[in-house]
mmCIF file of C-alpha atoms in Angstrom:
data_model
loop_
_atom_site.group_PDB
_atom_site.id
_atom_site.type_symbol
_atom_site.label_atom_id
_atom_site.label_comp_id
_atom_site.label_asym_id
_atom_site.label_seq_id
_atom_site.Cartn_x
_atom_site.Cartn_y
_atom_site.Cartn_z
ATOM 1 C CA MET A 253 151.979 80.520 88.961
ATOM 2 C CA SER A 254 150.530 78.900 92.234
ATOM 3 C CA LEU A 255 148.267 81.142 94.412
ATOM 4 C CA ARG A 256 149.881 81.122 97.866
ATOM 5 C CA ILE A 257 147.921 82.454 100.838
ATOM 6 C CA THR A 258 149.882 83.355 104.028
ATOM 7 C CA LYS A 259 148.577 82.652 107.472
ATOM 8 C CA LYS A 260 147.684 86.308 108.087
ATOM 9 C CA GLN A 261 145.486 86.246 104.941
ATOM 10 C CA PHE A 262 144.057 83.027 105.811
ATOM 11 C CA PHE A 263 142.852 84.292 109.185
ATOM 12 C CA VAL A 264 141.533 87.508 107.785
ATOM 13 C CA TRP A 265 139.509 85.421 105.131
ATOM 14 C CA GLY A 266 138.191 83.364 108.274
ATOM 15 C CA ILE A 267 137.100 86.599 110.042
ATOM 16 C CA LEU A 268 135.236 87.836 106.807
ATOM 17 C CA ALA A 269 133.518 84.548 106.277
ATOM 18 C CA GLY A 270 132.400 84.369 110.039
ATOM 19 C CA PHE A 271 131.148 88.110 109.677
ATOM 20 C CA LEU A 272 129.212 87.353 106.461
ATOM 21 C CA ILE A 273 127.645 84.009 107.637
ATOM 22 C CA SER A 274 126.710 85.653 110.943
ATOM 23 C CA SER A 275 125.006 88.460 109.250
ATOM 24 C CA ILE A 276 122.973 85.917 107.034
ATOM 25 C CA HIS A 277 122.196 84.033 110.021
ATOM 26 C CA PHE A 278 120.873 87.239 111.798
ATOM 27 C CA LEU A 279 118.662 88.220 108.838
ATOM 28 C CA PHE A 280 117.179 84.867 108.625
ATOM 29 C CA MET A 281 116.301 84.859 112.277
ATOM 30 C CA LEU A 282 114.663 88.051 111.715
ATOM 31 C CA LYS A 283 112.808 87.430 108.507
ATOM 32 C CA GLY A 284 113.404 83.887 107.623
ATOM 33 C CA MET A 285 110.006 82.679 108.451
ATOM 34 C CA ASN A 286 108.344 85.334 106.223
ATOM 35 C CA VAL A 287 110.570 84.090 103.443
ATOM 36 C CA ILE A 288 109.387 80.480 104.036
ATOM 37 C CA ARG A 289 105.760 81.880 104.204
ATOM 38 C CA THR A 290 106.329 83.594 100.873
ATOM 39 C CA PHE A 291 107.537 80.363 99.037
ATOM 40 C CA THR A 292 105.156 78.063 100.538
ATOM 41 C CA GLY A 293 101.932 80.128 100.450
ATOM 42 C CA GLU A 294 101.354 79.136 104.015
ATOM 43 C CA ARG A 295 99.997 81.498 106.598
ATOM 44 C CA PHE A 296 101.149 81.379 110.247
ATOM 45 C CA PHE A 297 100.924 84.164 112.666
ATOM 46 C CA GLY A 298 103.284 83.256 115.463
ATOM 47 C CA PHE A 299 106.032 80.524 116.426
ATOM 48 C CA ASP A 300 103.494 78.291 118.230
ATOM 49 C CA ASN A 301 101.029 78.298 115.190
ATOM 50 C CA GLN A 302 103.704 77.123 112.704
ATOM 51 C CA ARG A 303 104.132 73.584 111.447
ATOM 52 C CA GLU A 304 106.349 71.420 113.558
ATOM 53 C CA VAL A 305 108.804 71.018 110.622
ATOM 54 C CA TYR A 306 109.333 74.691 110.444
ATOM 55 C CA LYS A 307 109.912 74.937 114.139
ATOM 56 C CA VAL A 308 112.575 72.094 113.843
ATOM 57 C CA PHE A 309 114.089 73.833 110.958
ATOM 58 C CA TYR A 310 114.256 77.125 112.768
ATOM 59 C CA HIS A 311 115.873 75.650 115.919
ATOM 60 C CA ILE A 312 118.466 73.906 113.798
ATOM 61 C CA PHE A 313 119.380 76.892 111.818
ATOM 62 C CA SER A 314 119.565 79.054 115.044
ATOM 63 C CA TYR A 315 122.179 77.064 116.285
ATOM 64 C CA ALA A 316 124.045 76.388 113.001
ATOM 65 C CA PRO A 317 126.858 78.761 113.336
ATOM 66 C CA TRP A 318 127.917 77.388 116.629
ATOM 67 C CA PHE A 319 127.962 73.936 115.337
ATOM 68 C CA VAL A 320 130.220 75.186 112.473
ATOM 69 C CA ILE A 321 132.496 76.738 115.036
ATOM 70 C CA LEU A 322 132.669 73.536 117.085
ATOM 71 C CA ILE A 323 133.276 71.496 113.989
ATOM 72 C CA LEU A 324 136.045 73.745 112.891
ATOM 73 C CA PHE A 325 137.582 73.693 116.317
ATOM 74 C CA ILE A 326 137.477 69.935 116.507
ATOM 75 C CA TRP A 327 138.986 69.630 112.974
ATOM 76 C CA GLY A 328 141.586 72.224 114.173
ATOM 77 C CA VAL A 329 142.566 70.183 117.206
ATOM 78 C CA ILE A 330 142.871 67.192 115.096
ATOM 79 C CA LYS A 331 145.079 69.026 112.648
ATOM 80 C CA ARG A 332 146.796 70.952 115.457
ATOM 81 C CA ASN A 333 145.732 74.214 113.826
ATOM 82 C CA ILE A 334 142.856 76.064 115.218
ATOM 83 C CA SER A 335 143.358 79.243 113.531
ATOM 84 C CA LEU A 336 140.339 78.688 111.249
ATOM 85 C CA SER A 337 137.833 78.075 113.937
ATOM 86 C CA LEU A 338 139.315 81.095 115.865
ATOM 87 C CA SER A 339 139.043 83.407 112.875
ATOM 88 C CA PHE A 340 135.598 82.200 112.017
ATOM 89 C CA GLY A 341 134.288 82.621 115.525
ATOM 90 C CA THR A 342 135.877 86.122 115.679
ATOM 91 C CA GLY A 343 134.133 87.282 112.707
ATOM 92 C CA TYR A 344 130.808 85.788 113.968
ATOM 93 C CA LEU A 345 131.300 87.624 117.272
ATOM 94 C CA LEU A 346 132.352 90.912 115.725
ATOM 95 C CA PHE A 347 128.912 91.054 113.826
ATOM 96 C CA TYR A 348 127.036 90.845 116.939
ATOM 97 C CA MET A 349 129.282 93.216 118.735
ATOM 98 C CA ALA A 350 128.564 95.660 115.753
ATOM 99 C CA VAL A 351 124.875 94.990 116.167
ATOM 100 C CA LEU A 352 124.887 95.772 120.011
ATOM 101 C CA SER A 353 126.857 98.886 119.504
ATOM 102 C CA PHE A 354 124.301 100.118 117.087
ATOM 103 C CA ILE A 355 121.626 99.423 119.537
ATOM 104 C CA PHE A 356 123.217 101.047 122.430
ATOM 105 C CA PHE A 357 125.197 103.830 120.802
ATOM 106 C CA GLY A 358 123.165 104.572 117.933
ATOM 107 C CA PRO A 359 120.337 106.695 119.783
ATOM 108 C CA VAL A 360 123.286 108.639 121.364
ATOM 109 C CA VAL A 361 124.877 109.534 118.058
ATOM 110 C CA HIS A 362 121.411 110.330 116.647
ATOM 111 C CA ASP A 363 120.716 112.732 119.532
ATOM 112 C CA TYR A 364 123.826 114.668 119.301
ATOM 113 C CA ALA A 365 123.599 114.900 115.379
ATOM 114 C CA THR A 366 119.868 116.238 115.467
ATOM 115 C CA ARG A 367 120.237 118.703 118.113
ATOM 116 C CA ARG A 368 119.284 122.436 117.275
ATOM 117 C CA PRO A 369 119.368 125.812 118.904
ATOM 118 C CA PHE A 370 116.260 126.747 121.151
ATOM 119 C CA ASP A 371 113.451 128.436 119.162
ATOM 120 C CA ALA A 372 110.308 129.441 121.299
ATOM 121 C CA ALA A 373 107.984 129.683 118.330
ATOM 122 C CA LEU A 374 108.935 126.158 117.017
ATOM 123 C CA TRP A 375 108.811 124.764 120.655
ATOM 124 C CA LYS A 376 105.026 126.033 121.051
ATOM 125 C CA ALA A 377 104.030 125.057 117.334
ATOM 126 C CA PRO A 378 101.329 122.162 117.069
ATOM 127 C CA SER A 379 102.925 118.874 116.780
ATOM 128 C CA SER A 380 101.592 118.465 113.218
ATOM 129 C CA VAL A 381 103.791 121.305 111.997
ATOM 130 C CA HIS A 382 107.135 119.655 112.710
ATOM 131 C CA GLY A 383 106.190 115.915 112.948
ATOM 132 C CA GLU A 384 106.730 115.659 116.659
ATOM 133 C CA SER A 385 105.244 112.261 116.867
ATOM 134 C CA ASN A 386 108.203 110.775 114.935
ATOM 135 C CA ASP A 387 111.020 113.172 115.616
ATOM 136 C CA PRO A 388 110.194 115.312 118.781
ATOM 137 C CA VAL A 389 111.448 118.829 118.071
ATOM 138 C CA LYS A 390 111.405 119.752 121.908
ATOM 139 C CA THR A 391 113.943 116.956 122.707
ATOM 140 C CA ARG A 392 116.115 118.336 120.077
ATOM 141 C CA MET A 393 116.078 121.895 121.518
ATOM 142 C CA VAL A 394 115.884 121.272 125.208
ATOM 143 C CA ASP A 395 119.652 120.800 125.631
ATOM 144 C CA ASP A 396 120.437 124.135 124.249
ATOM 145 C CA LEU A 397 117.609 125.575 126.430
ATOM 146 C CA LEU A 398 119.164 124.351 129.533
ATOM 147 C CA ASN A 399 122.812 124.703 128.705
ATOM 148 C CA ARG A 400 122.175 128.498 128.219
ATOM 149 C CA LYS A 401 120.329 128.594 131.426
ATOM 150 C CA ILE A 402 117.590 130.644 129.857
ATOM 151 C CA LEU A 403 114.915 129.561 132.357
ATOM 152 C CA ILE A 404 116.780 130.352 135.440
ATOM 153 C CA GLY A 405 115.477 133.664 137.305
ATOM 154 C CA MET A 406 112.299 133.600 135.234
ATOM 155 C CA SER A 407 108.980 133.890 136.883
ATOM 156 C CA LYS A 408 106.098 131.546 136.230
ATOM 157 C CA GLU A 409 104.393 133.921 133.880
ATOM 158 C CA GLU A 410 107.788 134.386 131.929
ATOM 159 C CA VAL A 411 108.264 130.691 131.522
ATOM 160 C CA ILE A 412 104.626 130.217 130.226
ATOM 161 C CA SER A 413 105.216 132.956 127.852
ATOM 162 C CA LEU A 414 108.296 131.305 126.555
ATOM 163 C CA LEU A 415 107.343 127.660 126.682
ATOM 164 C CA GLY A 416 103.570 127.585 126.970
ATOM 165 C CA GLN A 417 101.460 125.965 129.475
ATOM 166 C CA PRO A 418 102.959 123.109 131.254
ATOM 167 C CA THR A 419 101.687 119.614 130.787
ATOM 168 C CA GLN A 420 101.379 119.565 134.615
ATOM 169 C CA GLU A 421 101.991 121.704 137.686
ATOM 170 C CA ASN A 422 103.401 120.518 141.086
ATOM 171 C CA TYR A 423 104.800 117.331 139.511
ATOM 172 C CA LEU A 424 107.777 116.702 141.840
ATOM 173 C CA SER A 425 107.029 119.147 144.485
ATOM 174 C CA PHE A 426 104.545 121.690 145.468
ATOM 175 C CA ASP A 427 106.130 124.465 143.275
ATOM 176 C CA ASP A 428 107.146 123.245 139.813
ATOM 177 C CA PHE A 429 106.209 122.875 136.316
ATOM 178 C CA MET A 430 106.429 119.848 134.150
ATOM 179 C CA TYR A 431 106.585 119.761 130.329
ATOM 180 C CA CYS A 432 106.369 116.496 128.413
ATOM 181 C CA LEU A 433 108.869 116.633 125.580
ATOM 182 C CA GLY A 434 108.125 113.379 123.675
ATOM 183 C CA GLN A 435 109.720 109.970 123.447
ATOM 184 C CA GLN A 436 113.010 109.368 125.550
ATOM 185 C CA ARG A 437 116.065 109.710 123.407
ATOM 186 C CA ARG A 438 118.259 107.117 124.926
ATOM 187 C CA GLY A 439 118.011 103.622 126.125
ATOM 188 C CA VAL A 440 117.403 100.263 124.224
ATOM 189 C CA LEU A 441 113.485 100.117 124.512
ATOM 190 C CA ARG A 442 112.872 103.912 124.846
ATOM 191 C CA LEU A 443 109.277 103.370 126.178
ATOM 192 C CA ASP A 444 109.025 106.319 128.384
ATOM 193 C CA SER A 445 108.510 109.898 127.620
ATOM 194 C CA GLU A 446 111.257 112.530 128.393
ATOM 195 C CA LEU A 447 110.207 115.149 130.779
ATOM 196 C CA LEU A 448 111.411 118.703 131.621
ATOM 197 C CA VAL A 449 110.789 119.854 135.284
ATOM 198 C CA ILE A 450 111.325 123.512 136.294
ATOM 199 C CA SER A 451 111.330 124.103 140.107
ATOM 200 C CA PHE A 452 110.337 127.467 141.601
ATOM 201 C CA ILE A 453 111.162 129.401 144.813
ATOM 202 C CA LYS A 454 109.160 132.522 145.442
ATOM 203 C CA ASP A 455 107.974 132.617 141.708
ATOM 204 C CA LYS A 456 111.608 132.343 140.392
ATOM 205 C CA ALA A 457 112.756 129.378 138.474
ATOM 206 C CA VAL A 458 115.794 128.127 140.537
ATOM 207 C CA ALA A 459 116.504 124.713 138.893
ATOM 208 C CA THR A 460 115.648 122.461 135.756
ATOM 209 C CA LYS A 461 115.683 118.579 135.561
ATOM 210 C CA LEU A 462 115.326 116.307 132.657
ATOM 211 C CA ILE A 463 113.573 112.974 133.291
ATOM 212 C CA PRO A 464 114.515 110.355 132.542
#
């Protein structure tokens, strides 16, 4: 009994092969030099400090999948069937689309998944209690705080009683409070801090703003 593969199955297997090879390629680009260092016993601390043979190998391997796609495309043109190169290239690109989606949308999903109701006692607790340096509890509660408009209409004394002393006064204008909440939740690099600014008019909170 002969094993017959349909064109659809052939295309799917090409996509899977491209996806698998691209994942291996991606992992090597991240950790490949560490693997080489482990096997050779050599120590190098940066790309410029590596032996020339490793640099050449690294460059060749970094472009290898594209050479494979090109070779498959040329072979497909000769054979008048480019489905293999198309399926392989599709799988290769799908992996990097998945990586980019994780980088851009992962923080958003994590943000919504870890939100919690506002708790004044937890908000004012020392950072060591809830591990704020790794997972800021204030950024997890601030959306509930603002959505419920708890602060609007409060006096400065009431805000301080609820949230504690502000990080800085008169931050954006002459009459406001600024609270530093921790590392910003969204964005690729997330290097800045997320801030809560509360604006007052005649000792009454009239507006709140999250930065960035």
